[in-house]
Tab-separated table of C-alpha atoms and ligand atoms in Angstrom:
chain	number	residue	atom	x	y	z
A	7	MET	CA	-7.037	-129.590	-157.928
A	8	LYS	CA	-7.027	-131.704	-160.760
A	9	ILE	CA	-5.881	-135.199	-160.666
A	10	ALA	CA	-5.479	-137.391	-163.759
A	11	ILE	CA	-5.447	-141.200	-162.960
A	12	LEU	CA	-3.837	-143.628	-165.057
A	13	GLY	CA	-4.151	-147.667	-164.606
A	14	ASP	CA	-3.067	-151.027	-166.093
A	15	ILE	CA	-0.979	-149.548	-168.639
A	16	HIS	CA	0.241	-152.835	-169.283
A	17	ALA	CA	3.279	-151.402	-171.665
A	18	ASN	CA	1.060	-150.111	-174.133
A	19	LEU	CA	2.936	-146.845	-175.145
A	20	ASP	CA	0.676	-146.047	-177.937
A	21	ALA	CA	-2.404	-145.975	-175.566
A	22	LEU	CA	-0.514	-144.316	-172.792
A	23	LEU	CA	0.859	-141.482	-175.146
A	24	THR	CA	-2.623	-140.790	-176.525
A	25	VAL	CA	-4.252	-140.649	-172.985
A	26	VAL	CA	-1.274	-138.337	-171.875
A	27	GLU	CA	-1.815	-135.987	-174.775
A	28	VAL	CA	-5.549	-135.704	-174.146
A	29	LEU	CA	-4.862	-135.231	-170.365
A	30	GLN	CA	-1.890	-132.548	-170.952
A	31	ARG	CA	-4.659	-130.078	-172.191
A	32	GLU	CA	-6.514	-130.260	-168.837
A	33	ASN	CA	-3.938	-128.615	-166.847
A	34	VAL	CA	-3.673	-131.456	-164.401
A	35	ASP	CA	-1.790	-130.769	-161.064
A	36	ALA	CA	-1.558	-134.248	-159.824
A	37	TRP	CA	-0.819	-137.818	-161.851
A	38	VAL	CA	-1.653	-140.925	-160.277
A	39	GLN	CA	-0.821	-144.602	-161.544
A	40	VAL	CA	-2.286	-147.507	-159.909
A	41	GLY	CA	-0.107	-150.261	-160.824
A	42	ASP	CA	0.553	-152.737	-163.660
A	43	ILE	CA	2.715	-150.381	-165.875
A	44	VAL	CA	4.293	-153.467	-167.424
A	45	GLY	CA	3.285	-157.114	-168.483
A	46	TYR	CA	1.082	-157.927	-171.710
A	47	GLY	CA	2.645	-155.194	-173.855
A	48	PRO	CA	5.544	-154.819	-175.892
A	49	GLU	CA	7.042	-151.250	-174.560
A	50	PRO	CA	7.644	-151.866	-170.686
A	51	SER	CA	10.630	-149.702	-170.316
A	52	ALA	CA	9.217	-146.716	-172.248
A	53	CYS	CA	6.114	-147.096	-170.464
A	54	ILE	CA	7.895	-146.733	-167.201
A	55	ASP	CA	9.964	-143.858	-168.593
A	56	VAL	CA	6.612	-141.782	-169.388
A	57	VAL	CA	5.189	-142.968	-165.794
A	58	ARG	CA	8.496	-141.222	-164.255
A	59	GLU	CA	8.832	-138.448	-166.503
A	60	LEU	CA	4.983	-137.501	-165.419
A	61	GLY	CA	6.142	-137.386	-161.766
A	62	CYS	CA	2.853	-139.995	-161.035
A	63	VAL	CA	2.044	-141.023	-157.578
A	64	THR	CA	2.656	-144.605	-158.283
A	65	CYS	CA	1.715	-147.910	-156.536
A	66	LEU	CA	2.631	-151.554	-157.158
A	67	GLY	CA	0.544	-153.813	-159.679
A	68	ASN	CA	0.797	-157.774	-159.467
A	69	HIS	CA	2.482	-157.583	-162.893
A	70	ASP	CA	4.797	-155.277	-161.905
A	71	ALA	CA	5.729	-157.504	-158.597
A	72	ALA	CA	5.661	-160.895	-160.898
A	73	VAL	CA	8.427	-159.410	-163.420
A	74	LEU	CA	10.567	-158.641	-160.212
A	75	GLY	CA	9.923	-162.206	-159.189
A	76	ARG	CA	8.570	-161.258	-156.085
A	77	LEU	CA	4.872	-162.708	-156.851
A	78	ASP	CA	4.497	-166.497	-157.715
A	79	THR	CA	3.238	-166.566	-161.230
A	80	SER	CA	1.685	-170.077	-160.869
A	81	TYR	CA	-1.885	-168.022	-160.299
A	82	PHE	CA	-1.235	-166.059	-163.597
A	83	ASN	CA	-2.846	-167.801	-166.521
A	84	THR	CA	-0.753	-169.189	-169.167
A	85	VAL	CA	-0.680	-165.728	-171.218
A	86	ALA	CA	0.049	-163.854	-168.585
A	87	ARG	CA	3.031	-165.845	-167.367
A	88	ALA	CA	4.164	-165.951	-170.879
A	89	ALA	CA	4.232	-162.040	-170.940
A	90	VAL	CA	5.902	-161.908	-167.366
A	91	HIS	CA	8.712	-164.249	-168.860
A	92	TRP	CA	9.197	-162.186	-171.943
A	93	THR	CA	9.068	-158.783	-169.986
A	94	ALA	CA	11.582	-159.889	-167.241
A	95	PRO	CA	14.705	-159.553	-169.242
A	96	GLN	CA	13.449	-156.681	-171.184
A	97	LEU	CA	13.869	-154.447	-168.292
A	98	ARG	CA	16.764	-152.135	-167.627
A	99	PRO	CA	18.111	-152.245	-164.145
A	100	ALA	CA	17.078	-148.804	-163.354
A	101	ASP	CA	13.361	-149.933	-164.407
A	102	ARG	CA	13.968	-152.913	-162.066
A	103	GLU	CA	14.881	-150.420	-159.303
A	104	PHE	CA	12.014	-148.190	-159.772
A	105	LEU	CA	9.322	-150.946	-159.895
A	106	ASN	CA	11.216	-152.454	-156.731
A	107	GLU	CA	10.510	-149.191	-154.685
A	108	LEU	CA	6.809	-149.165	-155.272
A	109	GLN	CA	4.472	-149.575	-152.331
A	110	LEU	CA	1.418	-151.449	-152.431
A	111	VAL	CA	-0.725	-148.660	-150.979
A	112	VAL	CA	0.223	-144.935	-151.219
A	113	GLN	CA	-1.519	-142.234	-149.592
A	114	ARG	CA	-1.800	-138.681	-149.642
A	115	ASP	CA	-3.917	-135.833	-148.170
A	116	GLU	CA	-6.801	-135.961	-150.874
A	117	PHE	CA	-6.541	-139.671	-152.074
A	118	THR	CA	-5.126	-143.202	-151.773
A	119	ALA	CA	-3.947	-145.366	-154.579
A	120	VAL	CA	-3.798	-149.050	-154.616
A	121	HIS	CA	-3.829	-151.717	-157.427
A	122	GLY	CA	-6.412	-154.213	-155.870
A	123	THR	CA	-8.090	-153.372	-152.604
A	124	LEU	CA	-7.342	-151.640	-149.360
A	125	HIS	CA	-8.486	-154.623	-147.210
A	126	MET	CA	-6.021	-156.919	-148.643
A	127	PRO	CA	-3.582	-155.006	-151.051
A	128	GLU	CA	-1.039	-157.895	-150.964
A	129	LYS	CA	-3.411	-160.310	-152.313
A	130	PHE	CA	-4.414	-158.336	-155.029
A	131	GLY	CA	-8.057	-158.966	-154.853
A	132	TYR	CA	-10.517	-157.481	-157.363
A	133	VAL	CA	-12.990	-154.485	-156.677
A	134	LEU	CA	-15.849	-155.950	-158.760
A	135	SER	CA	-19.022	-155.425	-156.864
A	136	VAL	CA	-20.349	-153.579	-153.601
A	137	VAL	CA	-19.240	-156.490	-151.678
A	138	GLU	CA	-15.620	-155.718	-151.934
A	139	ALA	CA	-16.186	-151.968	-152.109
A	140	LEU	CA	-17.751	-152.249	-148.577
A	141	GLU	CA	-14.734	-154.214	-147.414
A	142	SER	CA	-12.203	-151.598	-149.051
A	143	PHE	CA	-14.261	-148.524	-147.690
A	144	GLU	CA	-13.320	-149.824	-144.184
A	145	HIS	CA	-9.773	-149.009	-144.529
A	146	GLN	CA	-10.097	-145.823	-146.468
A	147	GLN	CA	-8.941	-142.961	-144.702
A	148	THR	CA	-9.091	-140.381	-147.490
A	149	PRO	CA	-12.169	-139.040	-149.481
A	150	LEU	CA	-10.792	-140.598	-152.887
A	151	CYS	CA	-9.334	-143.918	-153.347
A	152	PHE	CA	-8.093	-144.949	-157.119
A	153	VAL	CA	-7.816	-148.466	-157.690
A	154	GLY	CA	-7.238	-150.734	-161.049
A	155	HIS	CA	-6.565	-154.324	-161.480
A	156	SER	CA	-9.974	-155.489	-163.009
A	157	HIS	CA	-9.567	-153.503	-166.196
A	158	VAL	CA	-13.481	-152.642	-165.812
A	159	PRO	CA	-14.033	-148.971	-164.800
A	160	ALA	CA	-16.818	-148.499	-162.043
A	161	MET	CA	-17.251	-145.995	-159.491
A	162	TYR	CA	-18.610	-146.707	-155.791
A	163	LEU	CA	-19.939	-143.837	-153.417
A	164	ARG	CA	-20.524	-143.748	-149.897
A	165	ARG	CA	-22.218	-141.529	-147.277
A	166	GLU	CA	-21.018	-140.844	-144.034
A	167	GLU	CA	-24.800	-141.250	-142.433
A	168	SER	CA	-25.499	-144.629	-144.187
A	169	PRO	CA	-22.161	-146.410	-144.795
A	170	ARG	CA	-23.790	-149.690	-146.101
A	171	ASP	CA	-25.915	-148.179	-148.600
A	172	ILE	CA	-23.252	-147.924	-151.558
A	173	HIS	CA	-24.098	-145.921	-154.682
A	174	VAL	CA	-22.566	-147.590	-157.777
A	175	VAL	CA	-21.921	-146.028	-161.058
A	176	PRO	CA	-21.056	-149.058	-163.303
A	177	HIS	CA	-20.441	-147.182	-166.537
A	178	SER	CA	-17.417	-147.397	-168.618
A	179	GLU	CA	-17.703	-143.706	-169.407
A	180	ALA	CA	-19.265	-141.567	-166.905
A	181	GLU	CA	-19.108	-138.045	-165.201
A	182	ILE	CA	-20.374	-137.702	-161.513
A	183	SER	CA	-20.763	-135.135	-158.715
A	184	TYR	CA	-19.523	-136.791	-155.493
A	185	ARG	CA	-20.759	-134.037	-153.261
A	186	GLY	CA	-22.522	-135.122	-150.184
A	187	PHE	CA	-20.699	-138.281	-150.322
A	188	ASP	CA	-17.614	-138.740	-147.861
A	189	ARG	CA	-16.019	-141.320	-149.760
A	190	LEU	CA	-15.213	-142.420	-153.430
A	191	LEU	CA	-13.790	-145.534	-154.677
A	192	MET	CA	-13.019	-145.271	-158.442
A	193	ASN	CA	-11.685	-148.112	-160.598
A	194	VAL	CA	-10.170	-146.103	-163.506
A	195	GLY	CA	-10.255	-148.969	-165.984
A	196	SER	CA	-7.261	-149.774	-167.999
A	197	VAL	CA	-5.248	-147.490	-170.450
A	198	GLY	CA	-3.399	-150.420	-172.120
A	199	GLN	CA	-5.980	-153.318	-172.130
A	200	PRO	CA	-9.436	-152.394	-171.432
A	201	ARG	CA	-11.644	-155.439	-170.673
A	202	ASP	CA	-15.144	-154.155	-170.653
A	203	GLU	CA	-15.927	-154.817	-174.535
A	204	ASP	CA	-14.770	-151.138	-175.399
A	205	PRO	CA	-11.286	-150.828	-176.932
A	206	ARG	CA	-10.705	-147.309	-176.243
A	207	ALA	CA	-8.169	-146.555	-173.813
A	208	ALA	CA	-9.751	-145.669	-170.254
A	209	TYR	CA	-8.487	-143.221	-167.647
A	210	GLY	CA	-9.908	-141.074	-164.678
A	211	ILE	CA	-9.753	-137.361	-163.892
A	212	VAL	CA	-11.065	-135.741	-160.883
A	213	ASP	CA	-11.529	-132.157	-160.011
A	214	THR	CA	-11.487	-132.033	-156.114
A	215	ASP	CA	-12.663	-128.225	-156.282
A	216	LEU	CA	-15.667	-128.944	-158.066
A	217	GLN	CA	-15.859	-132.589	-156.714
A	218	ILE	CA	-16.539	-134.118	-159.960
A	219	ALA	CA	-14.927	-137.550	-160.788
A	220	SER	CA	-14.999	-138.798	-164.333
A	221	ILE	CA	-14.244	-141.859	-166.450
A	222	ARG	CA	-13.147	-141.079	-169.871
A	223	ARG	CA	-12.062	-143.009	-173.034
A	224	VAL	CA	-10.221	-142.195	-176.079
A	225	HIS	CA	-9.335	-143.847	-179.374
A	226	TYR	CA	-5.740	-144.805	-179.968
A	227	ASP	CA	-3.860	-146.749	-182.756
A	228	ILE	CA	-4.557	-150.233	-181.737
A	229	GLU	CA	-3.033	-151.479	-185.223
A	230	SER	CA	0.170	-150.087	-184.301
A	231	VAL	CA	0.674	-151.920	-180.916
A	232	GLN	CA	-0.807	-155.145	-182.425
A	233	HIS	CA	2.014	-154.857	-184.917
A	234	LYS	CA	4.769	-154.449	-182.096
A	235	ILE	CA	3.355	-157.394	-179.928
A	236	ARG	CA	3.408	-159.631	-182.863
A	237	GLU	CA	6.995	-158.582	-183.906
A	238	ALA	CA	8.041	-158.835	-180.082
A	239	GLY	CA	6.791	-162.445	-180.307
A	240	LEU	CA	4.445	-162.154	-177.708
A	241	PRO	CA	1.403	-164.255	-177.661
A	242	GLU	CA	-1.105	-163.880	-180.558
A	243	VAL	CA	-4.055	-163.610	-178.078
A	244	LEU	CA	-2.615	-160.331	-176.679
A	245	ALA	CA	-2.660	-158.457	-180.012
A	246	ASN	CA	-6.301	-159.735	-180.571
A	247	ARG	CA	-7.913	-158.958	-177.430
A	248	LEU	CA	-7.002	-155.250	-177.860
A	249	ALA	CA	-9.288	-154.814	-180.739
A	250	LEU	CA	-12.157	-156.361	-179.063
A	251	GLY	CA	-11.591	-154.866	-175.380
A	252	VAL	CA	-11.826	-158.054	-173.604
B	313	ZN	ZN1	-3.564	-155.501	-164.871
């Protein structure tokens, strides 16, 4: 089975359509989306439409929860909060219904999807290092777990016989074999707002037959989305940061 994983789309339709186009050439069997479809970017409803049309297995992100009024935005920085307040009234009733039905953790036979971590999904903590990966692994019941939230890709691997000895692949673009490991925790990075100083859209793809996991990057039309962000009256910094990947 080939699984395509999208994360932190953040209403960036230009990036999303580019990633989907590339992935559609891969004969993907399943699509997963690890949260934050909306927030920051100018086209939230159109991105929700794409996610729904693809039939993505989808979990709830903190921005998705915030636009529904289900998360206290006093923890958000000023720009993130401004984006939440811009996004909420843009959503159609059907968008709100769709987001409202998303769960924090979604488990299938082969994989689990969560926005932050499995040990405290409702807190939206970040997997930034082995410390959080170790804790999340304690709650991972499937061979694969896909996360997002940090907008920085990385892969963590665990062997059954040495569960405290985590192997880390910190690269923002990588292809690895996970044969011999019983657990893979994959932070797929961000489609719509990468923060690893690589402005290209990030996404994940896993072949469970070959046991190969990849983080890939693709160029998209950044100027197009920057133009839309400015036209929408969203904070200027949201346009500027996309070109820098921060
Ligand atoms: Zn995010």
